[in-house]
Coordinates of C-alpha atoms and ligand atoms in Angstrom, one line a residue:
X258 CA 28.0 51.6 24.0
X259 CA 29.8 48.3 23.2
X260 CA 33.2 47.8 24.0
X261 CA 34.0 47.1 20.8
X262 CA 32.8 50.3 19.7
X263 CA 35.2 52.4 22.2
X264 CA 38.0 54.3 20.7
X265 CA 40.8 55.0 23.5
X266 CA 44.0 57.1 23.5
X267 CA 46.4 55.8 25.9
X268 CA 49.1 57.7 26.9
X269 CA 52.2 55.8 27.9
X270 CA 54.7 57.6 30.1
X271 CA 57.2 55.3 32.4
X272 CA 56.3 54.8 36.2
X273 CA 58.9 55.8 38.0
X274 CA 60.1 52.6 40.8
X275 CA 60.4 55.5 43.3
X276 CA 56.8 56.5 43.0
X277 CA 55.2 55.7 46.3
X278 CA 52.2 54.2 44.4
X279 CA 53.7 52.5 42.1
X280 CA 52.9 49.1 42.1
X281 CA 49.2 50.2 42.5
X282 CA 50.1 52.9 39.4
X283 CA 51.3 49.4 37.4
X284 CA 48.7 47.5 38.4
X285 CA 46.1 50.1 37.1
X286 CA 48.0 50.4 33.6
X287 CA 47.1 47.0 33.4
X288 CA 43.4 47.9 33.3
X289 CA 44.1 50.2 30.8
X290 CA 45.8 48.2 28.5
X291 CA 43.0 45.4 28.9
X292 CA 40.6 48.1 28.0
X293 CA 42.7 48.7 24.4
X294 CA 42.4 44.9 24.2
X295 CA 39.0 44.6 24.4
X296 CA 39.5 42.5 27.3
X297 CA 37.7 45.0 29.4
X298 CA 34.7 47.5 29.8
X299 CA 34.7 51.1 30.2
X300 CA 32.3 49.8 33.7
X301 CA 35.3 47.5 34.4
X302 CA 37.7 50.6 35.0
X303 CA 35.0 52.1 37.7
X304 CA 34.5 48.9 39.2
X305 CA 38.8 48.7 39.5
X306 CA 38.6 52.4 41.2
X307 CA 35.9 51.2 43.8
X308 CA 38.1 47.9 44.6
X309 CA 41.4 50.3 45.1
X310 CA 40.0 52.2 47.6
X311 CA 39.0 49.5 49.5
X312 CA 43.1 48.4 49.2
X313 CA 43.6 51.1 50.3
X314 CA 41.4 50.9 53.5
X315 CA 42.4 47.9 53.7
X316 CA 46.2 48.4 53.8
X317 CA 47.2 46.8 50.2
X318 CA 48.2 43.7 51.8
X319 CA 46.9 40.3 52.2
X320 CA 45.5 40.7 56.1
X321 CA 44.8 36.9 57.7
X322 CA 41.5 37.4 57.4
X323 CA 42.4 36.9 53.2
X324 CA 45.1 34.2 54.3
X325 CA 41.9 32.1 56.8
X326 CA 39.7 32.4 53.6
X327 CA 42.5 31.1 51.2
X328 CA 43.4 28.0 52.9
X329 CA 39.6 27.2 53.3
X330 CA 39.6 27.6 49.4
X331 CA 42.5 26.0 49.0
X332 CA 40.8 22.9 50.7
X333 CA 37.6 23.3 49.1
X334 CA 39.2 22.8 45.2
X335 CA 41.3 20.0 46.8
X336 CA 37.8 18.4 48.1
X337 CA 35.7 19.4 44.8
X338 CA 34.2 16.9 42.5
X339 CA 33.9 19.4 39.7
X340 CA 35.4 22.8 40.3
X341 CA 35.2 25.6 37.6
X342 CA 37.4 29.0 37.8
X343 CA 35.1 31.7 36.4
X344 CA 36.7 35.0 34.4
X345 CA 35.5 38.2 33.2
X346 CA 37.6 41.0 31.8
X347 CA 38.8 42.6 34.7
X348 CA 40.2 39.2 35.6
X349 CA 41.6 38.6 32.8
X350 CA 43.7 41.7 31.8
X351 CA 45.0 41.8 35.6
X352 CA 46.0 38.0 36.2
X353 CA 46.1 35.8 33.2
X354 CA 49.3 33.9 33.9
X355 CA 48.0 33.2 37.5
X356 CA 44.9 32.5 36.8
X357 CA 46.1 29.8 34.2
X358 CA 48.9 28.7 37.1
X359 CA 46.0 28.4 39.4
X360 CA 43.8 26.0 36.9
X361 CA 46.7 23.9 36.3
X362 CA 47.5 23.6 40.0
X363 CA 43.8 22.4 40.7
X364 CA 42.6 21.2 37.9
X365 CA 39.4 23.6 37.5
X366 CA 39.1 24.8 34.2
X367 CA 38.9 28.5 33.5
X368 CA 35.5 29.3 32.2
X369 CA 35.0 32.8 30.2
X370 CA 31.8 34.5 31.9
X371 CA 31.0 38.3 30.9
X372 CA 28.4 40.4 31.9
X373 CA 28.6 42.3 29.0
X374 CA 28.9 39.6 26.9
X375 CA 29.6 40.2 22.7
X376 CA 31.3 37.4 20.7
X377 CA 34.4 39.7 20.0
X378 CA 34.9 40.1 23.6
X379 CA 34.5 36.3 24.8
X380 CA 37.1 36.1 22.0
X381 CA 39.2 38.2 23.1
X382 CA 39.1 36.9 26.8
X383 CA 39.7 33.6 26.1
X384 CA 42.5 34.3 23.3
X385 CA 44.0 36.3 26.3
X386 CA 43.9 32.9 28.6
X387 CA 45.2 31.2 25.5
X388 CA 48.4 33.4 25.5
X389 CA 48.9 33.1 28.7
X390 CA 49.0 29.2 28.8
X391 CA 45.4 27.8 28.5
X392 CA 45.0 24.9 27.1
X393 CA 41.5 24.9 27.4
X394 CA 39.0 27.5 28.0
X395 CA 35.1 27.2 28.7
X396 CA 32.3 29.8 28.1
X397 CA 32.6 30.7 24.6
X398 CA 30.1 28.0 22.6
X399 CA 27.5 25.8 23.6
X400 CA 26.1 27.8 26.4
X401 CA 23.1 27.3 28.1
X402 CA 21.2 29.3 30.9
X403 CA 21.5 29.2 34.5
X404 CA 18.1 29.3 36.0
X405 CA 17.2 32.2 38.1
X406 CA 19.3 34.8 36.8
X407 CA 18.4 37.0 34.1
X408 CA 21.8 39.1 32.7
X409 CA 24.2 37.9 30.1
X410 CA 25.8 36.0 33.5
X411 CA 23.6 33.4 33.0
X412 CA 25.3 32.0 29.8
X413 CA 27.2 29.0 31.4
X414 CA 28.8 25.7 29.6
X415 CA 26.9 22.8 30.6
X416 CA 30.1 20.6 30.7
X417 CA 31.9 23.8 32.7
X418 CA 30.1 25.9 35.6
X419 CA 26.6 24.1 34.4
X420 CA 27.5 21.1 35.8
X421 CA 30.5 22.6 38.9
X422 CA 30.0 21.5 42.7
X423 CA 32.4 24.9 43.1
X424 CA 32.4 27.7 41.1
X425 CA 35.3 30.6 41.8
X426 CA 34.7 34.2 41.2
X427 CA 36.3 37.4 40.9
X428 CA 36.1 41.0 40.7
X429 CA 32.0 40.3 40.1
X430 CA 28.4 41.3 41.1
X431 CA 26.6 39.6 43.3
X432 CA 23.4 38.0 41.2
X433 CA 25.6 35.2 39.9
X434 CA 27.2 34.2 43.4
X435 CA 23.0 34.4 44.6
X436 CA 21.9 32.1 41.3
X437 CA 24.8 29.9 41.9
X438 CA 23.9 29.4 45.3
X439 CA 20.3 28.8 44.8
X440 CA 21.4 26.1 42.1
X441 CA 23.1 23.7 45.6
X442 CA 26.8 25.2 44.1
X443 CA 29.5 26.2 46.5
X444 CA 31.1 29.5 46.1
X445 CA 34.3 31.1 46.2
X446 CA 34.7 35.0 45.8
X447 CA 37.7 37.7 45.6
X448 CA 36.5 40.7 46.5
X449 CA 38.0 43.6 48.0
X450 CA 34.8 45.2 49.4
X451 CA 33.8 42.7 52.3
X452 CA 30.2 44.4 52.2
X453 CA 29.2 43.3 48.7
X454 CA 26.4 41.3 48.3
X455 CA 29.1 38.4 46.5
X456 CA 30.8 38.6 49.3
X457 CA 28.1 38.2 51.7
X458 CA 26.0 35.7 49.2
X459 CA 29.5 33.1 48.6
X460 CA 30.7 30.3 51.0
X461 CA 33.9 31.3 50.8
X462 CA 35.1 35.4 50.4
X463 CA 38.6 36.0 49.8
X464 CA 38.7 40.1 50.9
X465 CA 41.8 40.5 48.8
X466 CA 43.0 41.9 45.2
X467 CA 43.2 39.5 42.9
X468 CA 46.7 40.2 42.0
X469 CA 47.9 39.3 45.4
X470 CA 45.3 36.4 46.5
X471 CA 45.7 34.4 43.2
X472 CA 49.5 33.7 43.8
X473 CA 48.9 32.8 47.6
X474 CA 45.9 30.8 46.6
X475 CA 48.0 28.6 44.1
X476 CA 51.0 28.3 46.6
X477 CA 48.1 27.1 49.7
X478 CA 46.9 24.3 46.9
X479 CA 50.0 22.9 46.4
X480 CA 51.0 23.1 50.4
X481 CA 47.7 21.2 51.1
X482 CA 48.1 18.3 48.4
X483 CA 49.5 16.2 51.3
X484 CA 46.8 17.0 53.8
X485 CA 45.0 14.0 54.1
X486 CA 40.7 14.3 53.5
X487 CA 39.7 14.6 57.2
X488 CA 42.6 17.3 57.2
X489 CA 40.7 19.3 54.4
X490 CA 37.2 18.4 55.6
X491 CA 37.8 20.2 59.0
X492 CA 39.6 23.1 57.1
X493 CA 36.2 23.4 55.4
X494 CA 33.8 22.7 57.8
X495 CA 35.4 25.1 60.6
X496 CA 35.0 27.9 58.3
X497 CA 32.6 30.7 59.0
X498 CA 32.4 33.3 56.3
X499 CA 30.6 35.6 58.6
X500 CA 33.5 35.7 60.9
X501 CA 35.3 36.6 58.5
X502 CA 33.9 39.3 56.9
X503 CA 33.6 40.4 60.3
X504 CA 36.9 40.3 60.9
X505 CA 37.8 42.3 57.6
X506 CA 35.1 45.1 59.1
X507 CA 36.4 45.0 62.3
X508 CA 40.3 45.7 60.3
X509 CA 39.1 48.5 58.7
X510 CA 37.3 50.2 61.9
X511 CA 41.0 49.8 64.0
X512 CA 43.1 50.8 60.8
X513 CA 40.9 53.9 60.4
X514 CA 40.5 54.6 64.5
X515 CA 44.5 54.2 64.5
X516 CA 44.8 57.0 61.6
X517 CA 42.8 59.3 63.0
X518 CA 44.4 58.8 66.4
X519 CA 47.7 59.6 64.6
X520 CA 46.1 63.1 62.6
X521 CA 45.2 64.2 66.5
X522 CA 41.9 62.7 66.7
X523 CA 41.1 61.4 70.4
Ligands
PTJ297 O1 34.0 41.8 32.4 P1 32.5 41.8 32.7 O2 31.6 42.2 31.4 O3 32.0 40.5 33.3 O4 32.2 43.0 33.7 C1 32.9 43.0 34.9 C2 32.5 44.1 35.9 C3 33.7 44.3 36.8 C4 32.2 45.4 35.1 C5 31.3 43.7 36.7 O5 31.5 42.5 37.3 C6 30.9 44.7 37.8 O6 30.3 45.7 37.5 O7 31.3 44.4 39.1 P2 30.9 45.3 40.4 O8 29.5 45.1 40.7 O9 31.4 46.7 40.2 O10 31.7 44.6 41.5 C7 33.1 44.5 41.5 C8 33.6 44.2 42.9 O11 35.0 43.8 42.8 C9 33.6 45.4 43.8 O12 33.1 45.0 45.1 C10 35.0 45.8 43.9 O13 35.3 46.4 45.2 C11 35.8 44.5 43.7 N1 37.1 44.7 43.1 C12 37.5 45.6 42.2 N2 38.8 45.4 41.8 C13 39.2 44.3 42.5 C14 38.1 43.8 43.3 N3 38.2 42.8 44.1 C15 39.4 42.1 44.2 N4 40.5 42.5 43.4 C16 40.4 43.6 42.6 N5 41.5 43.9 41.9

């Protein structure tokens, strides 16, 4: 089914503040919303639920496993020749403003890239972007295909992620971080779930929700302006992505060990 084609009935009733899940309660009215907008796909609301319970495994904070991976990203669009900031729908309807703050604050353009891609919903993602402060915004004529890849991810802008040294994803599956890859592009995912193939496939893997990595990311560009180039070269080139995800593995295992130590577990 299209998204276009999808008929929803949302029900508004206020969060209460004093709801102990309400900023993740807000957070998923968001999606809802985006889904009435046509910003997002009925898939997009699954892949939201898998990414909250890794949050929640995670702790809903941003560990310093996220904050290691930020400042390496932060380096790597301060280093970029070309850098591009990729968005679907889920993207989109979550962090708009910050993705638009983050573009201005590097310089990568935001480029729209859908996996289910129609013309109304391009539209609507970039009209979205637009609202929220875009002055420009890739991915929605003059496409061309990137080689090795064979869903509607492939359709890139030659002048935007077609010709990109970095590309930055979010919230995606992992063919394009693969395709990108194989093309000599470096890599920068969000993702919650440290085992997913983008986050194993990218150069870079921010284990963090979007809503909370975005901000930190911007703020880590600006604080790294004045770093001089060998500063930001050894930021880069001390990286290991392995160790990271490690790292975000090895979180999980000692959060989980320490809950069940608490529920009487030896
Ligand atoms: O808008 P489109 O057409 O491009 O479609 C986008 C979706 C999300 C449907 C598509 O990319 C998809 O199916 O993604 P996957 O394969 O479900 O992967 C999404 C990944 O993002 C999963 O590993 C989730 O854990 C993770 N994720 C979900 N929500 C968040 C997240 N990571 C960071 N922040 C989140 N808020």
């Amino acid at each position: 089914m299209k998204a276009e084609m999808v008929k929803v009935t949302i029900v508004k009733v206020p969060i209460p503040r004093s709801h102990p899940r309400f900023e993740s309660l807000t957070v998923r009215e968001r999606m809802v919303e985006g889904l009435a907008e046509g910003l997002v796909v009925p898939e997009g609301l699954i892949a939201h639920g898998r990414g909250e319970c890794f949050d929640y495994l995670l702790g809903e904070e941003t560990q310093v496993f996220a904050l290691k991976a930020i400042r390496a990203a932060a380096a790597s669009f301060l280093l970029a020749r070309k850098p591009v900031i990729s968005v679907n729908g889920n993207m989109a309807a979550l962090c708009a403003r910050e993705l638009v703050e983050l573009s201005k604050a590097t310089g990568a353009p935001l480029e729209v890239n859908l996996f289910y891609r129609s013309r109304v919903r391009e539209q609507a993602v970039a009209s979205a972007l637009r609202r929220a402060g875009a002055n420009v915004v890739l991915g929605v004529k003059a496409l061309e295909s990137l080689r090795g890849l064979e869903s509607m991810r492939r359709l890139v802008e030659a002048e935007g992620i077609g010709e990109a040294d970095l590309v930055m994803v979010g919230i995606e599956d992992g063919d394009r971080v693969e395709a990108l890859r194989r093309l000599g592009k470096r890599v920068i995912a969000v993702d919650l779930n440290p085992l997913s193939r983008s986050a194993l496939k990218a150069n870079i893997t921010i284990v963090d929700n979007v809503v909370r990595a975005l901000p930190k990311l911007k703020v880590e560009v600006e604080r790294l302006r004045k770093a001089g180039l060998k500063n930001l070269q050894k930021l880069v080139s001390s990286y290991d992505n392995r160790r990271i995800l490690a790292e975000a593995l090895n979180h999980i295992r000692r959060r989980l060990g320490a809950l069940a130590s608490s529920l009487g577990e030896e």
